Amino acid sequence: EQALQHLCPEGSVTATAVVQLGSPVHVLSTLSGRGALLVVGANNRSRVANALTGSVVGKLLRHSRTPVMLVPPASEATAFERVILHMDPSRATTASLRWAHEEAARHHCPLEVITVADSTGPSNTNPDDASRDLRRLVTFIDQQAVLAHSHPIRVRLMTGRPSEVLCQEAGPQDLLIVQNHRARGPLRSLRATLAEKVAQSARCSLAVLPEGF
């Protein structure tokens, strides 16, 4: 409670200390079901273990019904310089764009929407498909006229391995937002999602939106 009083001066934000017994994943998931955002501190050890199904952070990323924000160790950012939203054109949702838009407006910073054409491995995306995906994403955002007019949105196409591109692009003062899409096919429970891969290496605060958000 003393720490909360120091971090949250009177009148700035309402903070309450709660201590509960039980499974951390169950308790946090239950509490977060009542709010809009679950914030978790990510230490160095948890960042390495994020992709493991047995870790608390990994389970929260996979199963939370609300957005989860991971704050990196020793983060001193009090305001974000950019909000970066990764969007897959085939899975773009109005809710995820609106959530990112509200964060950018709240922090008075630019919003960048990035789609990454995977140029590695068997999922290699050819240039024609990448250009088509970019046009598809731009069209989708243009259809959200109210959002685009109230706060500028920059759309970018990048190439490479998605997790690596996003981690390299987002700096310590940025907020990176990705949507959680569960792995498909056999052994899917052992395969890390894009969100989990990014969580291992991101230098900035990372917000993970639940699947279907």
XYZ file of N, CA, C and O in Angstrom:
852
model
N 0.820 -1.197 0.000
C 0.000 0.000 0.000
C 0.865 1.262 0.000
O 0.531 2.261 -0.641
N 1.989 1.226 0.709
C 2.892 2.376 0.710
C 3.471 2.605 -0.677
O 3.604 3.748 -1.125
N 3.793 1.518 -1.364
C 4.325 1.643 -2.720
C 3.284 2.242 -3.652
O 3.596 3.083 -4.495
N 2.031 1.818 -3.498
C 0.958 2.355 -4.330
C 0.767 3.847 -4.085
O 0.559 4.616 -5.019
N 0.839 4.266 -2.831
C 0.681 5.676 -2.513
C 1.796 6.511 -3.122
O 1.591 7.634 -3.562
N 3.002 5.921 -3.177
C 4.142 6.636 -3.768
C 4.007 6.732 -5.281
O 4.268 7.772 -5.889
N 3.595 5.621 -5.905
C 3.501 5.581 -7.363
C 2.252 6.280 -7.885
O 2.244 6.775 -9.014
N 1.202 6.306 -7.075
C -0.073 6.885 -7.513
C -0.493 7.986 -6.546
O -1.269 7.727 -5.614
N 0.034 9.203 -6.714
C -0.325 10.308 -5.829
C -1.830 10.504 -5.783
O -2.542 10.189 -6.733
N -2.295 11.028 -4.654
C -3.731 11.213 -4.455
C -4.343 12.041 -5.581
O -3.840 13.096 -5.934
N -5.416 11.524 -6.150
C -6.122 12.229 -7.208
C -5.684 11.849 -8.604
O -6.386 12.145 -9.571
N -4.515 11.176 -8.758
C -4.034 10.837 -10.102
C -4.713 9.598 -10.646
O -5.094 9.531 -11.811
N -4.851 8.585 -9.795
C -5.488 7.333 -10.209
C -5.896 6.574 -8.953
O -5.262 6.712 -7.903
N -6.940 5.814 -9.025
C -7.371 5.011 -7.886
C -6.665 3.663 -7.921
O -6.723 2.954 -8.921
N -5.972 3.319 -6.846
C -5.226 2.062 -6.779
C -5.593 1.326 -5.499
O -5.704 1.932 -4.433
N -5.782 0.015 -5.606
C -6.145 -0.810 -4.464
C -5.245 -2.035 -4.428
O -5.051 -2.703 -5.447
N -4.685 -2.319 -3.251
C -3.850 -3.506 -3.086
C -4.736 -4.694 -2.727
O -5.554 -4.611 -1.808
N -4.589 -5.800 -3.465
C -5.389 -6.997 -3.233
C -4.452 -8.194 -3.117
O -3.586 -8.393 -3.972
N -4.611 -8.989 -2.063
C -3.825 -10.203 -1.869
C -4.791 -11.384 -1.847
O -5.719 -11.419 -1.034
N -4.587 -12.344 -2.749
C -5.455 -13.515 -2.808
C -4.613 -14.779 -2.908
O -3.525 -14.777 -3.486
N -5.131 -15.856 -2.356
C -4.483 -17.157 -2.452
C -5.055 -17.927 -3.634
O -6.239 -17.789 -3.956
N -4.205 -18.710 -4.259
C -4.689 -19.521 -5.368
C -3.733 -19.500 -6.534
O -2.639 -18.927 -6.466
N -4.142 -20.123 -7.612
C -3.336 -20.150 -8.825
C -3.219 -18.748 -9.395
O -4.239 -18.082 -9.619
N -1.994 -18.252 -9.625
C -1.832 -16.897 -10.175
C -2.606 -16.684 -11.466
O -3.223 -15.632 -11.663
N -2.590 -17.680 -12.350
C -3.287 -17.546 -13.632
C -4.786 -17.413 -13.409
O -5.448 -16.557 -14.000
N -5.341 -18.265 -12.520
C -6.783 -18.223 -12.267
C -7.180 -16.907 -11.601
O -8.167 -16.271 -12.007
N -6.411 -16.494 -10.600
C -6.747 -15.264 -9.873
C -6.663 -14.052 -10.788
O -7.583 -13.222 -10.835
N -5.568 -13.947 -11.528
C -5.405 -12.784 -12.410
C -6.437 -12.784 -13.534
O -6.954 -11.732 -13.910
N -6.740 -13.952 -14.074
C -7.734 -14.030 -15.146
C -9.114 -13.622 -14.635
O -9.862 -12.930 -15.319
N -9.423 -14.031 -13.402
C -10.715 -13.683 -12.818
C -10.813 -12.186 -12.568
O -11.822 -11.542 -12.895
N -9.758 -11.607 -11.994
C -9.762 -10.172 -11.711
C -9.793 -9.359 -12.996
O -10.496 -8.356 -13.088
N -9.035 -9.795 -13.992
C -8.975 -9.025 -15.239
C -10.273 -9.084 -16.003
O -10.551 -8.225 -16.845
N -11.106 -10.093 -15.707
C -12.400 -10.187 -16.369
C -13.317 -9.041 -16.002
O -14.309 -8.789 -16.677
N -12.952 -8.310 -14.940
C -13.780 -7.196 -14.490
C -13.290 -5.851 -15.045
O -13.912 -4.821 -14.823
N -12.156 -5.858 -15.682
C -11.584 -4.596 -16.149
C -11.226 -4.649 -17.619
O -11.578 -5.580 -18.335
N -10.494 -3.620 -18.061
C -10.180 -3.500 -19.481
C -8.758 -3.925 -19.803
O -8.439 -4.184 -20.949
N -7.879 -4.010 -18.800
C -6.477 -4.273 -19.080
C -5.812 -4.944 -17.877
O -5.989 -4.521 -16.741
N -5.039 -5.991 -18.159
C -4.246 -6.672 -17.145
C -2.782 -6.336 -17.392
O -2.254 -6.609 -18.473
N -2.127 -5.715 -16.412
C -0.731 -5.298 -16.554
C 0.154 -6.232 -15.741
O -0.094 -6.457 -14.551
N 1.186 -6.774 -16.387
C 2.089 -7.720 -15.741
C 3.521 -7.255 -15.930
O 3.927 -6.922 -17.051
N 4.286 -7.228 -14.859
C 5.705 -6.919 -14.969
C 6.444 -8.120 -15.510
O 6.243 -9.245 -15.039
N 7.287 -7.912 -16.505
C 8.017 -9.024 -17.128
C 9.487 -8.909 -16.778
O 10.179 -8.010 -17.244
N 9.972 -9.797 -15.906
C 11.402 -9.778 -15.614
C 12.147 -10.590 -16.658
O 11.557 -11.209 -17.524
N 13.477 -10.577 -16.563
C 14.276 -11.247 -17.598
C 13.963 -12.735 -17.691
O 13.892 -13.309 -18.766
N 13.743 -13.355 -16.533
C 13.484 -14.790 -16.538
C 12.158 -15.095 -17.226
O 12.062 -16.034 -18.008
N 11.125 -14.291 -16.907
C 9.818 -14.576 -17.499
C 9.822 -14.319 -18.990
O 9.098 -14.944 -19.743
N 10.636 -13.386 -19.453
C 10.690 -13.120 -20.890
C 11.224 -14.336 -21.630
O 10.784 -14.647 -22.730
N 12.194 -15.026 -21.060
C 12.716 -16.219 -21.706
C 11.673 -17.335 -21.679
O 11.574 -18.133 -22.600
N 10.855 -17.360 -20.632
C 9.897 -18.454 -20.458
C 8.522 -18.165 -21.027
O 7.626 -18.987 -20.923
N 8.337 -17.013 -21.635
C 7.007 -16.632 -22.097
C 6.389 -17.653 -23.040
O 5.172 -17.832 -23.065
N 7.211 -18.301 -23.878
C 6.670 -19.229 -24.868
C 6.366 -20.599 -24.276
O 5.793 -21.441 -24.940
N 6.756 -20.812 -23.042
C 6.522 -22.114 -22.430
C 5.109 -22.168 -21.865
O 4.671 -21.275 -21.158
N 4.403 -23.241 -22.188
C 3.001 -23.338 -21.776
C 2.854 -23.377 -20.264
O 1.786 -23.075 -19.742
N 3.930 -23.751 -19.524
C 3.818 -23.844 -18.073
C 4.030 -22.537 -17.347
O 3.805 -22.460 -16.140
N 4.471 -21.484 -18.018
C 4.745 -20.223 -17.327
C 3.464 -19.439 -17.107
O 2.507 -19.528 -17.872
N 3.449 -18.637 -16.032
C 2.278 -17.818 -15.723
C 2.001 -16.838 -16.849
O 0.872 -16.708 -17.329
N 3.049 -16.139 -17.296
C 2.865 -15.144 -18.350
C 2.395 -15.812 -19.638
O 1.513 -15.308 -20.330
N 3.009 -16.957 -19.962
C 2.606 -17.666 -21.178
C 1.146 -18.069 -21.152
O 0.432 -17.937 -22.148
N 0.671 -18.557 -20.008
C -0.738 -18.956 -19.893
C -1.661 -17.748 -19.975
O -2.746 -17.822 -20.561
N -1.241 -16.645 -19.367
C -2.067 -15.439 -19.433
C -2.186 -14.953 -20.875
O -3.261 -14.547 -21.319
N -1.080 -14.984 -21.607
C -1.117 -14.534 -22.997
C -2.048 -15.407 -23.827
O -2.730 -14.924 -24.734
N -2.089 -16.694 -23.517
C -2.899 -17.608 -24.319
C -4.373 -17.603 -23.931
O -5.235 -17.810 -24.783
N -4.650 -17.362 -22.643
C -6.011 -17.613 -22.180
C -6.754 -16.400 -21.623
O -7.958 -16.502 -21.366
N -6.092 -15.275 -21.456
C -6.790 -14.110 -20.907
C -7.871 -13.639 -21.873
O -7.686 -13.616 -23.087
N -9.005 -13.246 -21.313
C -10.117 -12.750 -22.123
C -10.053 -11.244 -22.326
O -10.882 -10.669 -23.030
N -9.086 -10.602 -21.685
C -8.910 -9.161 -21.827
C -7.474 -8.873 -22.265
O -6.599 -9.731 -22.135
N -7.189 -7.679 -22.782
C -5.829 -7.343 -23.177
C -4.844 -7.474 -22.007
O -5.173 -7.152 -20.866
N -3.651 -7.960 -22.311
C -2.582 -8.110 -21.319
C -1.413 -7.232 -21.742
O -0.963 -7.307 -22.889
N -0.924 -6.401 -20.817
C 0.236 -5.566 -21.127
C 1.436 -6.047 -20.318
O 1.362 -6.177 -19.093
N 2.542 -6.324 -21.013
C 3.793 -6.698 -20.367
C 4.706 -5.476 -20.321
O 4.990 -4.873 -21.361
N 5.158 -5.131 -19.122
C 6.037 -3.973 -18.946
C 7.447 -4.487 -18.729
O 7.679 -5.306 -17.827
N 8.425 -4.058 -19.529
C 9.786 -4.586 -19.427
C 10.474 -4.162 -18.136
O 10.046 -3.212 -17.469
N 11.551 -4.858 -17.770
C 12.286 -4.530 -16.553
C 12.824 -3.101 -16.590
O 13.260 -2.607 -17.629
N 12.779 -2.429 -15.455
C 13.355 -1.096 -15.292
C 12.804 -0.084 -16.286
O 13.484 0.864 -16.663
N 11.563 -0.286 -16.711
C 10.963 0.677 -17.638
C 10.704 1.995 -16.930
O 10.129 2.034 -15.843
N 11.144 3.093 -17.533
C 10.934 4.417 -16.958
C 10.034 5.264 -17.846
O 9.898 6.470 -17.636
N 9.423 4.644 -18.835
C 8.567 5.381 -19.757
C 7.294 5.833 -19.052
O 6.577 5.033 -18.455
N 7.051 7.130 -19.054
C 5.826 7.672 -18.464
C 4.812 8.021 -19.552
O 3.646 8.251 -19.258
N 5.281 8.098 -20.780
C 4.403 8.344 -21.931
C 5.048 7.678 -23.136
O 6.276 7.569 -23.224
N 4.232 7.224 -24.048
C 4.754 6.535 -25.222
C 5.021 7.523 -26.347
O 4.299 8.496 -26.529
N 6.080 7.263 -27.114
C 6.396 8.091 -28.278
C 5.593 7.657 -29.496
O 5.260 8.480 -30.345
N 5.309 6.359 -29.584
C 4.492 5.821 -30.675
C 3.666 4.661 -30.157
O 4.077 3.958 -29.235
N 2.527 4.461 -30.769
C 1.778 3.228 -30.588
C 1.859 2.486 -31.917
O 1.503 3.032 -32.968
N 2.375 1.261 -31.873
C 2.552 0.455 -33.077
C 1.621 -0.745 -32.996
O 1.711 -1.558 -32.071
N 0.723 -0.854 -33.940
C -0.225 -1.972 -33.991
C 0.125 -2.882 -35.146
O 0.145 -2.454 -36.302
N 0.396 -4.148 -34.839
C 0.607 -5.124 -35.909
C -0.740 -5.692 -36.296
O -1.519 -6.138 -35.442
N -1.030 -5.695 -37.588
C -2.295 -6.240 -38.070
C -2.052 -7.189 -39.226
O -1.306 -6.877 -40.158
N -2.688 -8.340 -39.146
C -2.734 -9.284 -40.261
C -3.973 -8.916 -41.074
O -5.092 -8.976 -40.555
N -3.816 -8.490 -42.328
C -4.974 -8.049 -43.120
C -6.109 -9.060 -43.169
O -7.277 -8.682 -43.273
N -5.792 -10.341 -43.079
C -6.837 -11.371 -43.147
C -7.572 -11.518 -41.821
O -8.622 -12.174 -41.756
N -7.045 -10.901 -40.765
C -7.664 -11.033 -39.438
C -7.894 -9.670 -38.782
O -8.094 -9.597 -37.576
N -7.874 -8.618 -39.560
C -8.035 -7.275 -39.006
C -9.421 -7.106 -38.400
O -10.419 -7.533 -38.984
N -9.487 -6.494 -37.228
C -10.771 -6.258 -36.571
C -10.892 -4.787 -36.181
O -9.897 -4.123 -35.871
N -12.107 -4.307 -36.193
C -12.367 -2.924 -35.797
C -12.013 -2.710 -34.331
O -11.480 -1.660 -33.951
N -12.280 -3.716 -33.488
C -12.026 -3.583 -32.052
C -10.541 -3.366 -31.762
O -10.179 -2.532 -30.927
N -9.669 -4.118 -32.433
C -8.232 -3.965 -32.190
C -7.731 -2.611 -32.668
O -6.913 -1.967 -32.001
N -8.232 -2.151 -33.820
C -7.835 -0.840 -34.323
C -8.334 0.259 -33.391
O -7.605 1.213 -33.088
N -9.553 0.120 -32.905
C -10.104 1.127 -31.997
C -9.314 1.169 -30.683
O -9.055 2.238 -30.136
N -8.938 -0.001 -30.176
C -8.190 -0.063 -28.912
C -6.842 0.647 -29.064
O -6.453 1.445 -28.203
N -6.147 0.370 -30.162
C -4.863 1.018 -30.417
C -5.039 2.522 -30.620
O -4.231 3.334 -30.151
N -6.097 2.880 -31.320
C -6.381 4.293 -31.585
C -6.611 5.048 -30.274
O -6.100 6.167 -30.077
N -7.348 4.441 -29.350
C -7.609 5.085 -28.064
C -6.329 5.246 -27.246
O -6.147 6.259 -26.564
N -5.436 4.251 -27.311
C -4.163 4.362 -26.595
C -3.309 5.492 -27.160
O -2.693 6.256 -26.423
N -3.275 5.611 -28.487
C -2.495 6.682 -29.116
C -3.072 8.048 -28.752
O -2.325 8.990 -28.453
N -4.387 8.153 -28.774
C -5.019 9.427 -28.419
C -4.769 9.761 -26.960
O -4.511 10.924 -26.604
N -4.802 8.770 -26.080
C -4.588 8.988 -24.650
C -3.181 9.488 -24.366
O -2.963 10.303 -23.470
N -2.229 8.990 -25.133
C -0.828 9.367 -24.901
C -0.357 10.481 -25.843
O 0.826 10.831 -25.835
N -1.280 10.987 -26.664
C -0.957 12.090 -27.584
C 0.254 11.755 -28.443
O 1.205 12.548 -28.576
N 0.239 10.577 -29.035
C 1.357 10.139 -29.857
C 0.838 9.519 -31.153
O -0.341 9.183 -31.266
N 1.709 9.373 -32.143
C 1.283 8.811 -33.437
C 0.885 7.344 -33.324
O 1.383 6.608 -32.468
N -0.015 6.932 -34.201
C -0.395 5.525 -34.324
C 0.095 5.009 -35.657
O -0.211 5.573 -36.703
N 0.887 3.936 -35.617
C 1.364 3.287 -36.828
C 0.809 1.865 -36.883
O 0.912 1.119 -35.917
N 0.214 1.521 -38.008
C -0.282 0.163 -38.228
C 0.681 -0.527 -39.183
O 0.921 -0.046 -40.291
N 1.236 -1.634 -38.744
C 2.246 -2.338 -39.529
C 1.756 -3.742 -39.871
O 1.241 -4.460 -39.012
N 1.910 -4.099 -41.134
C 1.714 -5.490 -41.531
C 3.057 -6.009 -42.032
O 3.810 -5.287 -42.696
N 3.394 -7.232 -41.674
C 4.703 -7.790 -42.012
C 4.535 -8.956 -42.983
O 3.839 -9.932 -42.681
N 5.148 -8.828 -44.150
C 5.158 -9.918 -45.128
C 6.307 -10.858 -44.772
O 7.472 -10.466 -44.826
N 5.968 -12.065 -44.381
C 6.976 -13.033 -43.949
C 7.805 -13.474 -45.152
O 7.303 -14.134 -46.060
N 9.067 -13.100 -45.153
C 9.950 -13.439 -46.274
C 10.880 -14.591 -45.928
O 11.900 -14.801 -46.575
N 10.531 -15.350 -44.876
C 11.397 -16.442 -44.431
C 10.628 -17.750 -44.415
O 9.417 -17.780 -44.195
N 11.325 -18.830 -44.643
C 10.740 -20.157 -44.494
C 9.661 -20.472 -45.506
O 9.472 -19.797 -46.516
N 8.858 -21.512 -45.195
C 7.826 -21.988 -46.126
C 6.683 -21.008 -46.316
O 5.939 -21.105 -47.289
N 6.532 -20.050 -45.391
C 5.432 -19.081 -45.491
C 5.847 -17.826 -46.247
O 5.207 -16.786 -46.130
N 6.920 -17.926 -47.015
C 7.441 -16.784 -47.761
C 6.336 -16.121 -48.591
O 5.654 -16.763 -49.378
N 6.164 -14.803 -48.396
C 5.127 -14.045 -49.093
C 5.733 -13.353 -50.312
O 6.715 -12.621 -50.179
N 5.159 -13.570 -51.494
C 5.719 -12.934 -52.686
C 5.291 -11.466 -52.739
O 4.310 -11.061 -52.094
N 6.024 -10.627 -53.485
C 5.751 -9.182 -53.522
C 4.327 -8.821 -53.931
O 3.747 -7.882 -53.393
N 3.755 -9.566 -54.883
C 2.397 -9.260 -55.323
C 1.393 -9.462 -54.190
O 0.491 -8.646 -53.985
N 1.552 -10.555 -53.449
C 0.657 -10.821 -52.328
C 0.837 -9.775 -51.231
O -0.133 -9.351 -50.593
N 2.086 -9.349 -51.007
C 2.354 -8.346 -49.983
C 1.693 -7.020 -50.341
O 1.094 -6.356 -49.481
N 1.800 -6.625 -51.611
C 1.171 -5.378 -52.049
C -0.351 -5.461 -51.933
O -1.011 -4.495 -51.536
N -0.894 -6.615 -52.262
C -2.342 -6.808 -52.145
C -2.785 -6.713 -50.690
O -3.808 -6.090 -50.373
N -2.004 -7.322 -49.786
C -2.340 -7.263 -48.363
C -2.299 -5.831 -47.846
O -3.132 -5.430 -47.031
N -1.316 -5.056 -48.322
C -1.212 -3.663 -47.893
C -2.435 -2.876 -48.352
O -3.022 -2.112 -47.574
N -2.832 -3.053 -49.601
C -4.016 -2.350 -50.112
C -5.261 -2.763 -49.329
O -6.130 -1.934 -49.033
N -5.339 -4.037 -49.010
C -6.484 -4.544 -48.239
C -6.541 -3.895 -46.862
O -7.624 -3.521 -46.387
N -5.377 -3.739 -46.241
C -5.331 -3.133 -44.914
C -5.672 -1.651 -44.972
O -6.409 -1.136 -44.117
N -5.146 -0.960 -45.971
C -5.439 0.467 -46.132
C -6.935 0.679 -46.351
O -7.546 1.587 -45.773
N -7.533 -0.176 -47.166
C -8.975 -0.082 -47.406
C -9.764 -0.293 -46.125
O -10.724 0.435 -45.832
N -9.355 -1.277 -45.339
C -10.029 -1.557 -44.072
C -9.964 -0.345 -43.149
O -10.969 0.045 -42.540
N -8.790 0.266 -43.048
C -8.629 1.422 -42.162
C -9.406 2.624 -42.686
O -10.027 3.376 -41.917
N -9.408 2.811 -43.998
C -10.171 3.917 -44.591
C -11.662 3.792 -44.281
O -12.372 4.794 -44.182
N -12.121 2.570 -44.137
C -13.538 2.349 -43.829
C -13.881 2.784 -42.406
O -15.050 3.023 -42.095
N -12.852 2.885 -41.558
C -13.063 3.357 -40.188
C -12.835 4.873 -40.178
O -11.949 5.398 -39.527
N -13.646 5.584 -40.928
C -13.411 7.005 -41.188
C -13.333 7.839 -39.919
O -12.509 8.758 -39.804
N -14.171 7.535 -38.941
C -14.196 8.332 -37.708
C -12.852 8.268 -36.999
O -12.323 9.280 -36.532
N -12.262 7.077 -36.946
C -10.972 6.922 -36.284
C -9.880 7.643 -37.052
O -9.060 8.363 -36.486
N -9.843 7.443 -38.360
C -8.784 8.020 -39.177
C -8.805 9.545 -39.143
O -7.758 10.191 -39.170
N -9.995 10.133 -39.082
C -10.100 11.589 -39.104
C -9.785 12.209 -37.753
O -9.287 13.329 -37.677
N -10.084 11.492 -36.671
C -9.866 12.071 -35.343
C -8.424 11.949 -34.879
O -7.982 12.704 -34.018
N -7.679 10.982 -35.415
C -6.273 10.808 -35.037
C -5.555 10.157 -36.218
O -5.957 9.091 -36.680
N -4.512 10.787 -36.742
C -3.826 10.261 -37.935
C -3.321 8.832 -37.733
O -2.825 8.487 -36.669
N -3.462 8.025 -38.772
C -2.993 6.640 -38.737
C -2.058 6.413 -39.917
O -2.439 6.632 -41.068
N -0.856 5.992 -39.645
C 0.117 5.684 -40.699
C 0.158 4.181 -40.899
O 0.249 3.414 -39.926
N 0.090 3.738 -42.144
C 0.091 2.313 -42.471
C 1.397 1.971 -43.184
O 1.802 2.661 -44.123
N 2.042 0.892 -42.737
C 3.332 0.518 -43.320
C 3.383 -0.981 -43.592
O 2.812 -1.784 -42.866
N 4.101 -1.332 -44.671
C 4.380 -2.724 -45.009
C 5.859 -2.980 -44.781
O 6.715 -2.239 -45.277
N 6.177 -4.026 -44.010
C 7.562 -4.392 -43.768
C 7.741 -5.861 -44.130
O 6.755 -6.625 -44.214
N 8.965 -6.267 -44.363
C 9.236 -7.654 -44.742
C 10.255 -8.267 -43.795
O 11.106 -7.572 -43.225
N 10.170 -9.587 -43.643
C 11.096 -10.293 -42.770
C 10.349 -11.275 -41.888
O 9.174 -11.571 -42.102
N 11.036 -11.783 -40.885
C 10.388 -12.655 -39.906
C 9.578 -11.758 -38.965
O 10.146 -10.885 -38.292
N 8.249 -11.931 -38.902
C 7.403 -10.982 -38.174
C 7.860 -10.649 -36.757
O 7.925 -9.470 -36.382
N 8.193 -11.645 -35.958
C 8.579 -11.372 -34.572
C 9.847 -10.532 -34.508
O 9.959 -9.607 -33.686
N 10.810 -10.815 -35.385
C 12.063 -10.074 -35.384
C 11.868 -8.644 -35.886
O 12.425 -7.693 -35.332
N 11.070 -8.495 -36.936
C 10.808 -7.164 -37.490
C 10.149 -6.271 -36.453
O 10.550 -5.112 -36.257
N 9.148 -6.786 -35.760
C 8.420 -5.991 -34.776
C 9.303 -5.608 -33.598
O 9.262 -4.464 -33.114
N 10.128 -6.536 -33.138
C 11.012 -6.247 -31.998
C 12.086 -5.235 -32.371
O 12.489 -4.420 -31.540
N 12.557 -5.267 -33.606
C 13.558 -4.310 -34.053
C 12.949 -2.931 -34.277
O 13.575 -1.910 -34.006
N 11.723 -2.898 -34.743
C 11.083 -1.627 -35.061
C 10.660 -0.873 -33.806
O 10.789 0.355 -33.735
N 10.144 -1.559 -32.814
C 9.604 -0.910 -31.616
C 10.721 -0.600 -30.627
O 11.430 -1.500 -30.177
N 10.876 0.685 -30.302
C 11.904 1.111 -29.359
C 11.403 1.120 -27.933
O 10.213 0.917 -27.671
N 12.291 1.382 -26.963
C 11.927 1.338 -25.539
C 10.791 2.274 -25.150
O 10.086 2.014 -24.172
N 10.597 3.360 -25.899
C 9.567 4.336 -25.556
C 8.257 4.105 -26.310
O 7.341 4.924 -26.219
N 8.168 3.009 -27.052
C 6.965 2.721 -27.837
C 6.056 1.734 -27.108
O 6.487 1.022 -26.191
N 4.814 1.692 -27.535
C 3.882 0.649 -27.117
C 3.590 -0.198 -28.344
O 3.081 0.306 -29.346
N 3.934 -1.467 -28.267
C 3.697 -2.400 -29.368
C 2.467 -3.235 -29.043
O 2.358 -3.786 -27.942
N 1.546 -3.319 -29.997
C 0.303 -4.060 -29.794
C 0.207 -5.170 -30.837
O 0.351 -4.919 -32.034
N -0.013 -6.381 -30.380
C -0.198 -7.510 -31.295
C -1.443 -8.281 -30.871
O -1.824 -8.278 -29.693
N -2.054 -8.934 -31.830
C -3.222 -9.755 -31.522
C -2.781 -11.199 -31.359
O -1.895 -11.677 -32.080
N -3.359 -11.867 -30.374
C -2.970 -13.236 -30.101
C -3.778 -14.193 -30.957
O -4.995 -14.280 -30.827
N -3.104 -14.900 -31.860
C -3.741 -15.920 -32.691
C -3.106 -17.259 -32.340
O -1.894 -17.433 -32.479
N -3.893 -18.172 -31.857
C -3.364 -19.457 -31.437
C -2.783 -20.238 -32.614
O -3.273 -20.151 -33.726
N -1.723 -20.989 -32.319
C -1.103 -21.831 -33.344
C -2.090 -22.909 -33.792
O -2.934 -23.360 -33.019
N -1.970 -23.305 -35.047
C -2.864 -24.319 -35.615
C -2.094 -25.597 -35.915
O -0.873 -25.605 -35.980
N -2.842 -26.678 -36.125
C -2.239 -27.925 -36.551
C -1.735 -28.770 -35.393
O -1.900 -28.439 -34.222
N -1.079 -29.922 -35.731
C -0.572 -30.840 -34.703
C 0.504 -30.170 -33.857
O 1.231 -29.291 -34.323
N 0.583 -30.566 -32.614
C 1.567 -30.032 -31.664
C 1.387 -28.524 -31.459
O 2.322 -27.841 -31.062
N 0.191 -28.003 -31.713
C -0.025 -26.559 -31.593
C 0.210 -26.050 -30.174
O 0.589 -24.905 -29.991
N -0.019 -26.931 -29.175
C 0.175 -26.497 -27.796
C 1.637 -26.249 -27.477
O 1.970 -25.581 -26.493
N 2.532 -26.799 -28.297
C 3.970 -26.626 -28.074
C 4.570 -25.526 -28.946
O 5.740 -25.193 -28.789
N 3.760 -24.969 -29.842
C 4.263 -23.942 -30.756
C 3.950 -22.561 -30.218
O 2.824 -22.270 -29.836
N 4.963 -21.714 -30.176
C 4.770 -20.361 -29.669
C 3.999 -19.520 -30.676
O 4.205 -19.625 -31.882
N 3.101 -18.689 -30.191
C 2.385 -17.767 -31.052
C 3.274 -16.567 -31.336
O 4.318 -16.371 -30.704
N 2.856 -15.739 -32.289
C 3.615 -14.524 -32.584
C 3.735 -13.663 -31.332
O 4.810 -13.123 -31.037
N 2.639 -13.538 -30.587
C 2.665 -12.718 -29.370
C 3.707 -13.229 -28.382
O 4.438 -12.444 -27.767
N 3.806 -14.530 -28.224
C 4.766 -15.107 -27.283
C 6.202 -14.919 -27.771
O 7.109 -14.660 -26.975
N 6.415 -15.030 -29.078
C 7.758 -14.806 -29.621
C 8.184 -13.355 -29.419
O 9.321 -13.075 -29.039
N 7.267 -12.430 -29.671
C 7.580 -11.009 -29.486
C 7.855 -10.725 -28.013
O 8.763 -9.950 -27.667
N 7.095 -11.354 -27.120
C 7.243 -11.108 -25.687
C 8.632 -11.487 -25.187
O 9.119 -10.907 -24.215
N 9.284 -12.420 -25.851
C 10.610 -12.849 -25.415
C 11.690 -11.807 -25.683
O 12.688 -11.750 -24.965
N 11.494 -10.971 -26.707
C 12.579 -10.085 -27.135
C 12.233 -8.610 -27.183
O 13.118 -7.784 -27.407
N 10.973 -8.249 -26.992
C 10.564 -6.847 -27.121
C 11.277 -5.970 -26.093
O 11.400 -6.339 -24.927
N 11.721 -4.799 -26.548
C 12.397 -3.840 -25.660
C 11.420 -2.852 -25.039
O 11.815 -2.026 -24.224
N 10.170 -2.939 -25.451
C 9.190 -1.943 -25.050
C 8.012 -2.613 -24.344
O 7.950 -3.833 -24.228
N 7.085 -1.795 -23.884
C 5.842 -2.327 -23.343
C 5.082 -3.022 -24.471
O 5.030 -2.523 -25.597
N 4.519 -4.164 -24.172
C 3.825 -4.975 -25.175
C 2.408 -5.242 -24.711
O 2.194 -5.749 -23.603
N 1.433 -4.896 -25.528
C 0.038 -5.212 -25.227
C -0.414 -6.320 -26.170
O -0.257 -6.217 -27.385
N -0.970 -7.370 -25.593
C -1.446 -8.520 -26.371
C -2.970 -8.557 -26.282
O -3.538 -8.668 -25.191
N -3.622 -8.442 -27.417
C -5.076 -8.480 -27.472
C -5.533 -9.922 -27.644
O -4.964 -10.657 -28.455
N -6.550 -10.352 -26.905
C -6.977 -11.751 -26.980
C -7.538 -12.112 -28.355
O -8.027 -11.242 -29.081
N -7.454 -13.381 -28.677
C -7.981 -13.853 -29.961
C -9.473 -13.534 -30.064
O -10.229 -13.727 -29.119
N -9.868 -13.018 -31.216
C -11.261 -12.661 -31.411
C -11.616 -11.284 -30.915
O -12.761 -10.860 -31.001
N -10.620 -10.541 -30.417
C -10.873 -9.203 -29.865
C -11.227 -8.239 -31.001
O -10.580 -8.227 -32.037
